[in-house]
Amino acid sequence: MHIIKKRRIIPTDIAIVTQWNDAKRHGIASINGLNFFVDDSALRDPYKTPKVGDKIIVYKYRKTEKGGRIVEGKLEGTTVLSSGDALYASKTVGCQVKVSKRMVLIALAVILIVIAAIVIVL
């Protein structure tokens, strides 16, 4: 039996959207003054459309013949569910919270017990 460990992807940079074409679903984002092409498919949240001025947390980018391209990133402030048993949410780079399903259930049970105790006292 092989155990596969989850690999955390560490953000490399923050890009700012400078141009976005809603019809074509792609645009240009700037990292430290350098322009990078970004396609909607490279962003982790397919339901949120970037706007000019939005920040993209960049996980991977590469050089192409035409310039730079963001390969993987997400809009800052979006929540991403992992495929495992934990919920990862981050608003800024380096601020991640990992909460297991078990801890959420325990917290809900404690809340229900407190509410029941209050109702009994009243």
N, CA, C and O atoms as a printed pandas DataFrame, in Angstrom:
     atom_number atom_name residue_name chain_id  residue_number  x_coord  y_coord  z_coord
0              1         N          MET        A               1    0.842   -1.183    0.000
1              2        CA          MET        A               1    0.000    0.000    0.000
2              3         C          MET        A               1    0.884    1.242    0.000
3              4         O          MET        A               1    1.794    1.373    0.819
4              5         N          HIS        A               2    0.609    2.128   -0.908
5              6        CA          HIS        A               2    1.382    3.361   -1.013
6              7         C          HIS        A               2    0.592    4.508   -0.407
7              8         O          HIS        A               2   -0.601    4.663   -0.664
8              9         N          ILE        A               3    1.257    5.288    0.379
9             10        CA          ILE        A               3    0.636    6.477    0.953
10            11         C          ILE        A               3    1.146    7.680    0.182
11            12         O          ILE        A               3    2.349    7.927    0.097
12            13         N          ILE        A               4    0.213    8.413   -0.371
13            14        CA          ILE        A               4    0.580    9.601   -1.137
14            15         C          ILE        A               4    0.343   10.817   -0.257
15            16         O          ILE        A               4   -0.778   11.062    0.188
16            17         N          LYS        A               5    1.383   11.565   -0.012
17            18        CA          LYS        A               5    1.257   12.780    0.792
18            19         C          LYS        A               5    0.800   13.922   -0.104
19            20         O          LYS        A               5    1.194   14.027   -1.266
20            21         N          LYS        A               6   -0.032   14.763    0.462
21            22        CA          LYS        A               6   -0.473   15.944   -0.272
22            23         C          LYS        A               6    0.655   16.950   -0.317
23            24         O          LYS        A               6    1.350   17.175    0.674
24            25         N          ARG        A               7    0.823   17.540   -1.460
25            26        CA          ARG        A               7    1.863   18.536   -1.633
26            27         C          ARG        A               7    1.215   19.910   -1.606
27            28         O          ARG        A               7    0.261   20.172   -2.338
28            29         N          ARG        A               8    1.725   20.761   -0.779
29            30        CA          ARG        A               8    1.215   22.134   -0.733
30            31         C          ARG        A               8    1.930   22.960   -1.781
31            32         O          ARG        A               8    3.151   22.901   -1.925
32            33         N          ILE        A               9    1.151   23.717   -2.496
33            34        CA          ILE        A               9    1.729   24.592   -3.499
34            35         C          ILE        A               9    1.889   25.962   -2.863
35            36         O          ILE        A               9    0.928   26.534   -2.347
36            37         N          ILE        A              10    3.089   26.475   -2.902
37            38        CA          ILE        A              10    3.397   27.753   -2.269
38            39         C          ILE        A              10    3.294   28.864   -3.311
39            40         O          ILE        A              10    3.865   28.749   -4.396
40            41         N          PRO        A              11    2.572   29.933   -2.993
41            42        CA          PRO        A              11    2.471   31.046   -3.937
42            43         C          PRO        A              11    3.836   31.649   -4.235
43            44         O          PRO        A              11    4.696   31.737   -3.358
44            45         N          THR        A              12    4.022   32.064   -5.485
45            46        CA          THR        A              12    5.301   32.645   -5.871
46            47         C          THR        A              12    5.244   34.165   -5.937
47            48         O          THR        A              12    6.209   34.838   -5.573
48            49         N          ASP        A              13    4.128   34.709   -6.397
49            50        CA          ASP        A              13    4.011   36.161   -6.574
50            51         C          ASP        A              13    2.556   36.594   -6.518
51            52         O          ASP        A              13    1.636   35.777   -6.498
52            53         N          ILE        A              14    2.382   37.903   -6.494
53            54        CA          ILE        A              14    1.063   38.515   -6.609
54            55         C          ILE        A              14    1.046   39.299   -7.916
55            56         O          ILE        A              14    1.932   40.114   -8.174
56            57         N          ALA        A              15    0.031   39.045   -8.736
57            58        CA          ALA        A              15   -0.130   39.778   -9.994
58            59         C          ALA        A              15   -1.367   40.660   -9.884
59            60         O          ALA        A              15   -2.314   40.330   -9.170
60            61         N          ILE        A              16   -1.353   41.774  -10.591
61            62        CA          ILE        A              16   -2.505   42.674  -10.624
62            63         C          ILE        A              16   -3.044   42.700  -12.047
63            64         O          ILE        A              16   -2.300   42.938  -12.999
64            65         N          VAL        A              17   -4.343   42.451  -12.185
65            66        CA          VAL        A              17   -4.983   42.432  -13.501
66            67         C          VAL        A              17   -4.990   43.853  -14.054
67            68         O          VAL        A              17   -5.541   44.764  -13.436
68            69         N          THR        A              18   -4.371   44.039  -15.230
69            70        CA          THR        A              18   -4.323   45.361  -15.860
70            71         C          THR        A              18   -5.287   45.467  -17.036
71            72         O          THR        A              18   -5.746   46.559  -17.370
72            73         N          GLN        A              19   -5.595   44.324  -17.666
73            74        CA          GLN        A              19   -6.572   44.286  -18.764
74            75         C          GLN        A              19   -7.337   42.979  -18.664
75            76         O          GLN        A              19   -6.770   41.949  -18.298
76            77         N          TRP        A              20   -8.640   43.016  -18.991
77            78        CA          TRP        A              20   -9.414   41.775  -19.018
78            79         C          TRP        A              20  -10.492   41.868  -20.084
79            80         O          TRP        A              20  -11.213   42.863  -20.162
80            81         N          ASN        A              21  -10.602   40.826  -20.909
81            82        CA          ASN        A              21  -11.604   40.745  -21.961
82            83         C          ASN        A              21  -12.614   39.675  -21.553
83            84         O          ASN        A              21  -12.318   38.482  -21.614
84            85         N          ASP        A              22  -13.815   40.106  -21.134
85            86        CA          ASP        A              22  -14.836   39.155  -20.683
86            87         C          ASP        A              22  -15.267   38.206  -21.796
87            88         O          ASP        A              22  -15.504   37.024  -21.548
88            89         N          ALA        A              23  -15.369   38.718  -23.016
89            90        CA          ALA        A              23  -15.826   37.883  -24.133
90            91         C          ALA        A              23  -14.838   36.753  -24.427
91            92         O          ALA        A              23  -15.247   35.625  -24.702
92            93         N          LYS        A              24  -13.552   37.053  -24.369
93            94        CA          LYS        A              24  -12.530   36.043  -24.677
94            95         C          LYS        A              24  -12.035   35.309  -23.434
95            96         O          LYS        A              24  -11.309   34.321  -23.545
96            97         N          ARG        A              25  -12.425   35.789  -22.246
97            98        CA          ARG        A              25  -12.061   35.160  -20.972
98            99         C          ARG        A              25  -10.554   35.099  -20.736
99           100         O          ARG        A              25  -10.047   34.118  -20.192
100          101         N          HIS        A              26   -9.847   36.138  -21.141
101          102        CA          HIS        A              26   -8.416   36.230  -20.849
102          103         C          HIS        A              26   -8.010   37.694  -20.760
103          104         O          HIS        A              26   -8.770   38.595  -21.114
104          105         N          GLY        A              27   -6.785   37.905  -20.276
105          106        CA          GLY        A              27   -6.313   39.271  -20.127
106          107         C          GLY        A              27   -4.837   39.318  -19.800
107          108         O          GLY        A              27   -4.100   38.355  -20.013
108          109         N          ILE        A              28   -4.420   40.465  -19.274
109          110        CA          ILE        A              28   -3.023   40.712  -18.933
110          111         C          ILE        A              28   -2.952   41.051  -17.444
111          112         O          ILE        A              28   -3.765   41.817  -16.925
112          113         N          ALA        A              29   -1.965   40.466  -16.774
113          114        CA          ALA        A              29   -1.713   40.779  -15.365
114          115         C          ALA        A              29   -0.246   41.161  -15.225
115          116         O          ALA        A              29    0.609   40.644  -15.944
116          117         N          SER        A              30    0.039   42.059  -14.305
117          118        CA          SER        A              30    1.393   42.572  -14.123
118          119         C          SER        A              30    1.992   42.060  -12.817
119          120         O          SER        A              30    1.376   42.143  -11.755
120          121         N          ILE        A              31    3.222   41.522  -12.925
121          122        CA          ILE        A              31    3.988   41.111  -11.749
122          123         C          ILE        A              31    5.265   41.934  -11.745
123          124         O          ILE        A              31    6.112   41.776  -12.625
124          125         N          ASN        A              32    5.408   42.808  -10.764
125          126        CA          ASN        A              32    6.596   43.664  -10.649
126          127         C          ASN        A              32    6.910   44.401  -11.951
127          128         O          ASN        A              32    8.071   44.506  -12.346
128          129         N          GLY        A              33    5.882   44.905  -12.607
129          130        CA          GLY        A              33    6.077   45.673  -13.835
130          131         C          GLY        A              33    6.170   44.846  -15.104
131          132         O          GLY        A              33    6.184   45.414  -16.197
132          133         N          LEU        A              34    6.234   43.526  -15.000
133          134        CA          LEU        A              34    6.285   42.661  -16.180
134          135         C          LEU        A              34    4.883   42.142  -16.477
135          136         O          LEU        A              34    4.159   41.736  -15.569
136          137         N          ASN        A              35    4.505   42.158  -17.754
137          138        CA          ASN        A              35    3.169   41.725  -18.148
138          139         C          ASN        A              35    3.135   40.233  -18.456
139          140         O          ASN        A              35    4.030   39.697  -19.109
140          141         N          PHE        A              36    2.082   39.573  -17.971
141          142        CA          PHE        A              36    1.875   38.150  -18.189
142          143         C          PHE        A              36    0.471   37.928  -18.728
143          144         O          PHE        A              36   -0.489   38.544  -18.265
144          145         N          PHE        A              37    0.361   37.038  -19.712
145          146        CA          PHE        A              37   -0.938   36.632  -20.227
146          147         C          PHE        A              37   -1.587   35.718  -19.189
147          148         O          PHE        A              37   -0.917   34.867  -18.604
148          149         N          VAL        A              38   -2.884   35.892  -18.962
149          150        CA          VAL        A              38   -3.605   35.006  -18.040
150          151         C          VAL        A              38   -4.941   34.630  -18.667
151          152         O          VAL        A              38   -5.709   35.487  -19.103
152          153         N          ASP        A              39   -5.193   33.339  -18.700
153          154        CA          ASP        A              39   -6.443   32.805  -19.231
154          155         C          ASP        A              39   -7.324   32.393  -18.057
155          156         O          ASP        A              39   -6.821   32.045  -16.988
156          157         N          ASP        A              40   -8.627   32.433  -18.257
157          158        CA          ASP        A              40   -9.567   32.072  -17.205
158          159         C          ASP        A              40   -9.337   30.641  -16.706
159          160         O          ASP        A              40   -9.579   30.350  -15.535
160          161         N          SER        A              41   -8.875   29.755  -17.580
161          162        CA          SER        A              41   -8.654   28.354  -17.195
162          163         C          SER        A              41   -7.492   28.199  -16.210
163          164         O          SER        A              41   -7.393   27.171  -15.539
164          165         N          ALA        A              42   -6.620   29.191  -16.112
165          166        CA          ALA        A              42   -5.488   29.126  -15.180
166          167         C          ALA        A              42   -5.904   29.482  -13.753
167          168         O          ALA        A              42   -5.165   29.218  -12.805
168          169         N          LEU        A              43   -7.080   30.076  -13.604
169          170        CA          LEU        A              43   -7.557   30.490  -12.283
170          171         C          LEU        A              43   -8.394   29.383  -11.666
171          172         O          LEU        A              43   -9.134   28.696  -12.369
172          173         N          ARG        A              44   -8.281   29.210  -10.368
173          174        CA          ARG        A              44   -8.940   28.092   -9.690
174          175         C          ARG        A              44  -10.442   28.270   -9.509
175          176         O          ARG        A              44  -11.152   27.282   -9.322
176          177         N          ASP        A              45  -10.938   29.479   -9.559
177          178        CA          ASP        A              45  -12.366   29.708   -9.360
178          179         C          ASP        A              45  -13.009   30.074  -10.688
179          180         O          ASP        A              45  -12.910   31.220  -11.125
180          181         N          PRO        A              46  -13.675   29.107  -11.344
181          182        CA          PRO        A              46  -14.248   29.383  -12.657
182          183         C          PRO        A              46  -15.485   30.271  -12.607
183          184         O          PRO        A              46  -15.953   30.726  -13.650
184          185         N          TYR        A              47  -16.025   30.526  -11.417
185          186        CA          TYR        A              47  -17.260   31.288  -11.304
186          187         C          TYR        A              47  -17.042   32.771  -11.049
187          188         O          TYR        A              47  -17.982   33.559  -11.151
188          189         N          LYS        A              48  -15.824   33.161  -10.722
189          190        CA          LYS        A              48  -15.549   34.568  -10.454
190          191         C          LYS        A              48  -14.715   35.131  -11.596
191          192         O          LYS        A              48  -13.633   34.626  -11.895
192          193         N          THR        A              49  -15.219   36.163  -12.221
193          194        CA          THR        A              49  -14.525   36.787  -13.340
194          195         C          THR        A              49  -13.611   37.888  -12.822
195          196         O          THR        A              49  -14.048   38.746  -12.054
196          197         N          PRO        A              50  -12.343   37.873  -13.237
197          198        CA          PRO        A              50  -11.427   38.941  -12.806
198          199         C          PRO        A              50  -11.833   40.296  -13.378
199          200         O          PRO        A              50  -12.429   40.383  -14.452
200          201         N          LYS        A              51  -11.500   41.336  -12.647
201          202        CA          LYS        A              51  -11.718   42.713  -13.099
202          203         C          LYS        A              51  -10.387   43.444  -13.005
203          204         O          LYS        A              51   -9.492   43.027  -12.270
204          205         N          VAL        A              52  -10.261   44.519  -13.741
205          206        CA          VAL        A              52   -9.038   45.322  -13.688
206          207         C          VAL        A              52   -8.823   45.789  -12.250
207          208         O          VAL        A              52   -9.727   46.339  -11.622
208          209         N          GLY        A              53   -7.617   45.563  -11.742
209          210        CA          GLY        A              53   -7.276   45.931  -10.372
210          211         C          GLY        A              53   -7.312   44.767   -9.401
211          212         O          GLY        A              53   -6.760   44.864   -8.304
212          213         N          ASP        A              54   -7.956   43.655   -9.784
213          214        CA          ASP        A              54   -7.983   42.472   -8.916
214          215         C          ASP        A              54   -6.588   41.888   -8.769
215          216         O          ASP        A              54   -5.751   42.002   -9.665
216          217         N          LYS        A              55   -6.354   41.262   -7.624
217          218        CA          LYS        A              55   -5.059   40.613   -7.387
218          219         C          LYS        A              55   -5.193   39.115   -7.636
219          220         O          LYS        A              55   -6.190   38.493   -7.268
220          221         N          ILE        A              56   -4.170   38.551   -8.269
221          222        CA          ILE        A              56   -4.105   37.114   -8.513
222          223         C          ILE        A              56   -2.928   36.566   -7.716
223          224         O          ILE        A              56   -1.803   37.048   -7.848
224          225         N          ILE        A              57   -3.190   35.563   -6.892
225          226        CA          ILE        A              57   -2.107   34.866   -6.204
226          227         C          ILE        A              57   -1.574   33.855   -7.206
227          228         O          ILE        A              57   -2.286   32.937   -7.613
228          229         N          VAL        A              58   -0.324   34.026   -7.599
229          230        CA          VAL        A              58    0.271   33.211   -8.659
230          231         C          VAL        A              58    1.040   32.049   -8.037
231          232         O          VAL        A              58    1.904   32.238   -7.181
232          233         N          TYR        A              59    0.702   30.845   -8.488
233          234        CA          TYR        A              59    1.403   29.645   -8.031
234          235         C          TYR        A              59    2.434   29.187   -9.051
235          236         O          TYR        A              59    3.494   28.680   -8.684
236          237         N          LYS        A              60    2.125   29.363  -10.334
237          238        CA          LYS        A              60    3.051   28.946  -11.393
238          239         C          LYS        A              60    2.931   29.892  -12.571
239          240         O          LYS        A              60    1.831   30.271  -12.973
240          241         N          TYR        A              61    4.075   30.269  -13.120
241          242        CA          TYR        A              61    4.071   30.990  -14.387
242          243         C          TYR        A              61    5.284   30.551  -15.180
243          244         O          TYR        A              61    6.246   30.019  -14.628
244          245         N          ARG        A              62    5.226   30.781  -16.487
245          246        CA          ARG        A              62    6.337   30.347  -17.337
246          247         C          ARG        A              62    6.541   31.336  -18.466
247          248         O          ARG        A              62    5.669   32.146  -18.783
248          249         N          LYS        A              63    7.712   31.247  -19.060
249          250        CA          LYS        A              63    8.020   32.072  -20.222
250          251         C          LYS        A              63    7.579   31.327  -21.471
251          252         O          LYS        A              63    7.739   30.111  -21.572
252          253         N          THR        A              64    7.028   32.062  -22.412
253          254        CA          THR        A              64    6.649   31.492  -23.701
254          255         C          THR        A              64    7.339   32.298  -24.789
255          256         O          THR        A              64    8.049   33.263  -24.506
256          257         N          GLU        A              65    7.124   31.897  -26.030
257          258        CA          GLU        A              65    7.733   32.625  -27.149
258          259         C          GLU        A              65    7.209   34.054  -27.243
259          260         O          GLU        A              65    7.916   34.957  -27.691
260          261         N          LYS        A              66    5.960   34.250  -26.815
261          262        CA          LYS        A              66    5.345   35.575  -26.900
262          263         C          LYS        A              66    5.524   36.397  -25.627
263          264         O          LYS        A              66    5.140   37.566  -25.595
264          265         N          GLY        A              67    6.093   35.816  -24.589
265          266        CA          GLY        A              67    6.266   36.521  -23.319
266          267         C          GLY        A              67    5.952   35.603  -22.157
267          268         O          GLY        A              67    6.186   34.397  -22.237
268          269         N          GLY        A              68    5.424   36.161  -21.074
269          270        CA          GLY        A              68    5.105   35.364  -19.899
270          271         C          GLY        A              68    3.654   34.934  -19.877
271          272         O          GLY        A              68    2.796   35.580  -20.479
272          273         N          ARG        A              69    3.382   33.838  -19.179
273          274        CA          ARG        A              69    2.025   33.318  -19.062
274          275         C          ARG        A              69    1.828   32.770  -17.647
275          276         O          ARG        A              69    2.661   32.013  -17.148
276          277         N          ILE        A              70    0.728   33.154  -17.007
277          278        CA          ILE        A              70    0.378   32.591  -15.709
278          279         C          ILE        A              70   -0.297   31.252  -15.969
279          280         O          ILE        A              70   -1.310   31.177  -16.665
280          281         N          VAL        A              71    0.280   30.195  -15.400
281          282        CA          VAL        A              71   -0.214   28.842  -15.637
282          283         C          VAL        A              71   -1.209   28.422  -14.561
283          284         O          VAL        A              71   -2.199   27.749  -14.848
284          285         N          GLU        A              72   -0.936   28.827  -13.312
285          286        CA          GLU        A              72   -1.826   28.459  -12.217
286          287         C          GLU        A              72   -1.867   29.578  -11.194
287          288         O          GLU        A              72   -0.829   30.081  -10.761
288          289         N          GLY        A              73   -3.079   29.964  -10.812
289          290        CA          GLY        A              73   -3.257   31.004   -9.818
290          291         C          GLY        A              73   -4.700   31.050   -9.361
291          292         O          GLY        A              73   -5.536   30.278   -9.832
292          293         N          LYS        A              74   -4.988   31.952   -8.448
293          294        CA          LYS        A              74   -6.372   32.155   -8.027
294          295         C          LYS        A              74   -6.557   33.610   -7.645
295          296         O          LYS        A              74   -5.619   34.283   -7.218
296          297         N          LEU        A              75   -7.772   34.078   -7.805
297          298        CA          LEU        A              75   -8.073   35.446   -7.415
298          299         C          LEU        A              75   -7.987   35.557   -5.902
299          300         O          LEU        A              75   -8.463   34.680   -5.181
300          301         N          GLU        A              76   -7.386   36.623   -5.428
301          302        CA          GLU        A              76   -7.256   36.828   -3.988
302          303         C          GLU        A              76   -8.642   36.963   -3.375
303          304         O          GLU        A              76   -9.506   37.665   -3.901
304          305         N          GLY        A              77   -8.836   36.280   -2.259
305          306        CA          GLY        A              77  -10.115   36.361   -1.562
306          307         C          GLY        A              77  -11.083   35.254   -1.908
307          308         O          GLY        A              77  -12.140   35.158   -1.284
308          309         N          THR        A              78  -10.762   34.401   -2.893
309          310        CA          THR        A              78  -11.643   33.283   -3.202
310          311         C          THR        A              78  -11.277   32.098   -2.333
311          312         O          THR        A              78  -10.122   31.936   -1.939
312          313         N          THR        A              79  -12.264   31.274   -2.038
313          314        CA          THR        A              79  -12.059   30.089   -1.221
314          315         C          THR        A              79  -11.958   28.884   -2.130
315          316         O          THR        A              79  -12.747   28.729   -3.062
316          317         N          VAL        A              80  -10.990   28.034   -1.858
317          318        CA          VAL        A              80  -10.771   26.847   -2.679
318          319         C          VAL        A              80  -10.913   25.618   -1.806
319          320         O          VAL        A              80  -10.255   25.508   -0.771
320          321         N          LEU        A              81  -11.770   24.687   -2.214
321          322        CA          LEU        A              81  -11.900   23.429   -1.494
322          323         C          LEU        A              81  -10.875   22.455   -2.029
323          324         O          LEU        A              81  -10.744   22.284   -3.241
324          325         N          SER        A              82  -10.154   21.822   -1.139
325          326        CA          SER        A              82   -9.178   20.826   -1.566
326          327         C          SER        A              82   -9.902   19.520   -1.835
327          328         O          SER        A              82  -11.051   19.346   -1.430
328          329         N          SER        A              83   -9.238   18.612   -2.510
329          330        CA          SER        A              83   -9.851   17.324   -2.809
330          331         C          SER        A              83   -9.797   16.388   -1.612
331          332         O          SER        A              83  -10.400   15.316   -1.644
332          333         N          GLY        A              84   -9.101   16.763   -0.578
333          334        CA          GLY        A              84   -8.962   15.911    0.605
334          335         C          GLY        A              84  -10.011   16.199    1.648
335          336         O          GLY        A              84  -11.132   16.594    1.326
336          337         N          ASP        A              85   -9.647   16.002    2.895
337          338        CA          ASP        A              85  -10.610   16.123    3.978
338          339         C          ASP        A              85  -10.516   17.455    4.701
339          340         O          ASP        A              85  -11.015   17.574    5.820
340          341         N          ALA        A              86   -9.904   18.441    4.110
341          342        CA          ALA        A              86   -9.739   19.716    4.807
342          343         C          ALA        A              86  -10.201   20.863    3.922
343          344         O          ALA        A              86  -10.297   20.733    2.702
344          345         N          LEU        A              87  -10.477   21.961    4.550
345          346        CA          LEU        A              87  -10.886   23.166    3.853
346          347         C          LEU        A              87   -9.753   24.166    3.955
347          348         O          LEU        A              87   -9.289   24.470    5.054
348          349         N          TYR        A              88   -9.303   24.679    2.825
349          350        CA          TYR        A              88   -8.248   25.675    2.812
350          351         C          TYR        A              88   -8.861   26.997    2.372
351          352         O          TYR        A              88   -9.562   27.053    1.362
352          353         N          ALA        A              89   -8.603   28.046    3.117
353          354        CA          ALA        A              89   -9.092   29.361    2.740
354          355         C          ALA        A              89   -7.983   30.359    3.002
355          356         O          ALA        A              89   -7.311   30.306    4.032
356          357         N          SER        A              90   -7.800   31.261    2.067
357          358        CA          SER        A              90   -6.781   32.277    2.298
358          359         C          SER        A              90   -7.232   33.589    1.688
359          360         O          SER        A              90   -7.774   33.616    0.583
360          361         N          LYS        A              91   -7.008   34.664    2.401
361          362        CA          LYS        A              91   -7.291   35.988    1.874
362          363         C          LYS        A              91   -6.008   36.645    1.405
363          364         O          LYS        A              91   -6.022   37.436    0.463
364          365         N          THR        A              92   -4.923   36.330    2.043
365          366        CA          THR        A              92   -3.636   36.877    1.643
366          367         C          THR        A              92   -2.611   35.762    1.622
367          368         O          THR        A              92   -2.827   34.701    2.207
368          369         N          VAL        A              93   -1.516   35.996    0.962
369          370        CA          VAL        A              93   -0.462   34.991    0.881
370          371         C          VAL        A              93    0.066   34.702    2.277
371          372         O          VAL        A              93    0.339   35.625    3.045
372          373         N          GLY        A              94    0.212   33.427    2.607
373          374        CA          GLY        A              94    0.770   33.034    3.890
374          375         C          GLY        A              94   -0.230   32.967    5.025
375          376         O          GLY        A              94    0.142   32.665    6.159
376          377         N          CYS        A              95   -1.490   33.242    4.742
377          378        CA          CYS        A              95   -2.512   33.201    5.784
378          379         C          CYS        A              95   -3.491   32.085    5.446
379          380         O          CYS        A              95   -4.578   32.345    4.931
380          381         N          GLN        A              96   -3.112   30.850    5.733
381          382        CA          GLN        A              96   -3.969   29.713    5.436
382          383         C          GLN        A              96   -4.492   29.106    6.724
383          384         O          GLN        A              96   -3.801   29.070    7.742
384          385         N          VAL        A              97   -5.715   28.633    6.658
385          386        CA          VAL        A              97   -6.336   27.982    7.791
386          387         C          VAL        A              97   -6.743   26.585    7.336
387          388         O          VAL        A              97   -7.413   26.431    6.315
388          389         N          LYS        A              98   -6.340   25.577    8.089
389          390        CA          LYS        A              98   -6.711   24.205    7.760
390          391         C          LYS        A              98   -7.640   23.703    8.852
391          392         O          LYS        A              98   -7.257   23.636   10.020
392          393         N          VAL        A              99   -8.859   23.353    8.472
393          394        CA          VAL        A              99   -9.852   22.882    9.422
394          395         C          VAL        A              99  -10.365   21.534    8.934
395          396         O          VAL        A              99  -10.895   21.435    7.827
396          397         N          SER        A             100  -10.214   20.502    9.747
397          398        CA          SER        A             100  -10.701   19.181    9.347
398          399         C          SER        A             100  -12.211   19.104    9.555
399          400         O          SER        A             100  -12.780   19.870   10.333
400          401         N          LYS        A             101  -12.847   18.183    8.859
401          402        CA          LYS        A             101  -14.291   17.993    8.997
402          403         C          LYS        A             101  -14.643   17.584   10.424
403          404         O          LYS        A             101  -15.677   17.989   10.954
404          405         N          ARG        A             102  -13.792   16.792   11.033
405          406        CA          ARG        A             102  -14.027   16.336   12.404
406          407         C          ARG        A             102  -14.089   17.519   13.372
407          408         O          ARG        A             102  -14.958   17.562   14.243
408          409         N          MET        A             103  -13.174   18.473   13.224
409          410        CA          MET        A             103  -13.158   19.643   14.112
410          411         C          MET        A             103  -14.415   20.495   13.924
411          412         O          MET        A             103  -14.944   21.048   14.888
412          413         N          VAL        A             104  -14.888   20.596   12.685
413          414        CA          VAL        A             104  -16.118   21.355   12.426
414          415         C          VAL        A             104  -17.292   20.679   13.123
415          416         O          VAL        A             104  -18.113   21.351   13.747
416          417         N          LEU        A             105  -17.378   19.357   13.023
417          418        CA          LEU        A             105  -18.469   18.628   13.676
418          419         C          LEU        A             105  -18.404   18.758   15.196
419          420         O          LEU        A             105  -19.439   18.905   15.846
420          421         N          ILE        A             106  -17.209   18.706   15.764
421          422        CA          ILE        A             106  -17.052   18.875   17.212
422          423         C          ILE        A             106  -17.500   20.273   17.635
423          424         O          ILE        A             106  -18.192   20.425   18.643
424          425         N          ALA        A             107  -17.114   21.283   16.878
425          426        CA          ALA        A             107  -17.514   22.660   17.197
426          427         C          ALA        A             107  -19.032   22.810   17.132
427          428         O          ALA        A             107  -19.631   23.455   17.993
428          429         N          LEU        A             108  -19.654   22.218   16.118
429          430        CA          LEU        A             108  -21.114   22.287   16.006
430          431         C          LEU        A             108  -21.794   21.574   17.174
431          432         O          LEU        A             108  -22.804   22.055   17.687
432          433         N          ALA        A             109  -21.249   20.435   17.597
433          434        CA          ALA        A             109  -21.813   19.704   18.732
434          435         C          ALA        A             109  -21.733   20.538   20.008
435          436         O          ALA        A             109  -22.688   20.579   20.784
436          437         N          VAL        A             110  -20.609   21.196   20.224
437          438        CA          VAL        A             110  -20.446   22.051   21.406
438          439         C          VAL        A             110  -21.449   23.199   21.374
439          440         O          VAL        A             110  -22.050   23.530   22.395
440          441         N          ILE        A             111  -21.626   23.796   20.220
441          442        CA          ILE        A             111  -22.589   24.904   20.090
442          443         C          ILE        A             111  -24.000   24.422   20.410
443          444         O          ILE        A             111  -24.741   25.097   21.124
444          445         N          LEU        A             112  -24.374   23.252   19.883
445          446        CA          LEU        A             112  -25.709   22.713   20.157
446          447         C          LEU        A             112  -25.899   22.400   21.642
447          448         O          LEU        A             112  -26.980   22.633   22.182
448          449         N          ILE        A             113  -24.883   21.883   22.300
449          450        CA          ILE        A             113  -24.964   21.596   23.738
450          451         C          ILE        A             113  -25.151   22.881   24.532
451          452         O          ILE        A             113  -25.954   22.920   25.464
452          453         N          VAL        A             114  -24.425   23.922   24.177
453          454        CA          VAL        A             114  -24.555   25.214   24.864
454          455         C          VAL        A             114  -25.954   25.784   24.657
455          456         O          VAL        A             114  -26.560   26.293   25.600
456          457         N          ILE        A             115  -26.471   25.705   23.436
457          458        CA          ILE        A             115  -27.826   26.217   23.161
458          459         C          ILE        A             115  -28.857   25.419   23.958
459          460         O          ILE        A             115  -29.780   25.998   24.531
460          461         N          ALA        A             116  -28.706   24.096   23.999
461          462        CA          ALA        A             116  -29.639   23.257   24.763
462          463         C          ALA        A             116  -29.596   23.612   26.248
463          464         O          ALA        A             116  -30.639   23.670   26.900
464          465         N          ALA        A             117  -28.403   23.850   26.787
465          466        CA          ALA        A             117  -28.268   24.218   28.199
466          467         C          ALA        A             117  -28.954   25.550   28.483
467          468         O          ALA        A             117  -29.596   25.708   29.521
468          469         N          ILE        A             118  -28.824   26.493   27.583
469          470        CA          ILE        A             118  -29.468   27.806   27.761
470          471         C          ILE        A             118  -30.980   27.660   27.734
471          472         O          ILE        A             118  -31.679   28.271   28.542
472          473         N          VAL        A             119  -31.489   26.853   26.808
473          474        CA          VAL        A             119  -32.938   26.649   26.701
474          475         C          VAL        A             119  -33.479   25.979   27.960
475          476         O          VAL        A             119  -34.555   26.339   28.436
476          477         N          ILE        A             120  -32.747   25.009   28.504
477          478        CA          ILE        A             120  -33.187   24.308   29.719
478          479         C          ILE        A             120  -33.223   25.264   30.907
479          480         O          ILE        A             120  -34.148   25.212   31.717
480          481         N          VAL        A             121  -32.226   26.133   31.014
481          482        CA          VAL        A             121  -32.158   27.087   32.126
482          483         C          VAL        A             121  -33.302   28.090   32.047
483          484         O          VAL        A             121  -33.859   28.478   33.074
484          485         N          LEU        A             122  -33.649   28.505   30.856
485          486        CA          LEU        A             122  -34.725   29.487   30.711
486          487         C          LEU        A             122  -36.042   28.801   30.902
487          488         O          LEU        A             122  -37.090   29.442   30.823
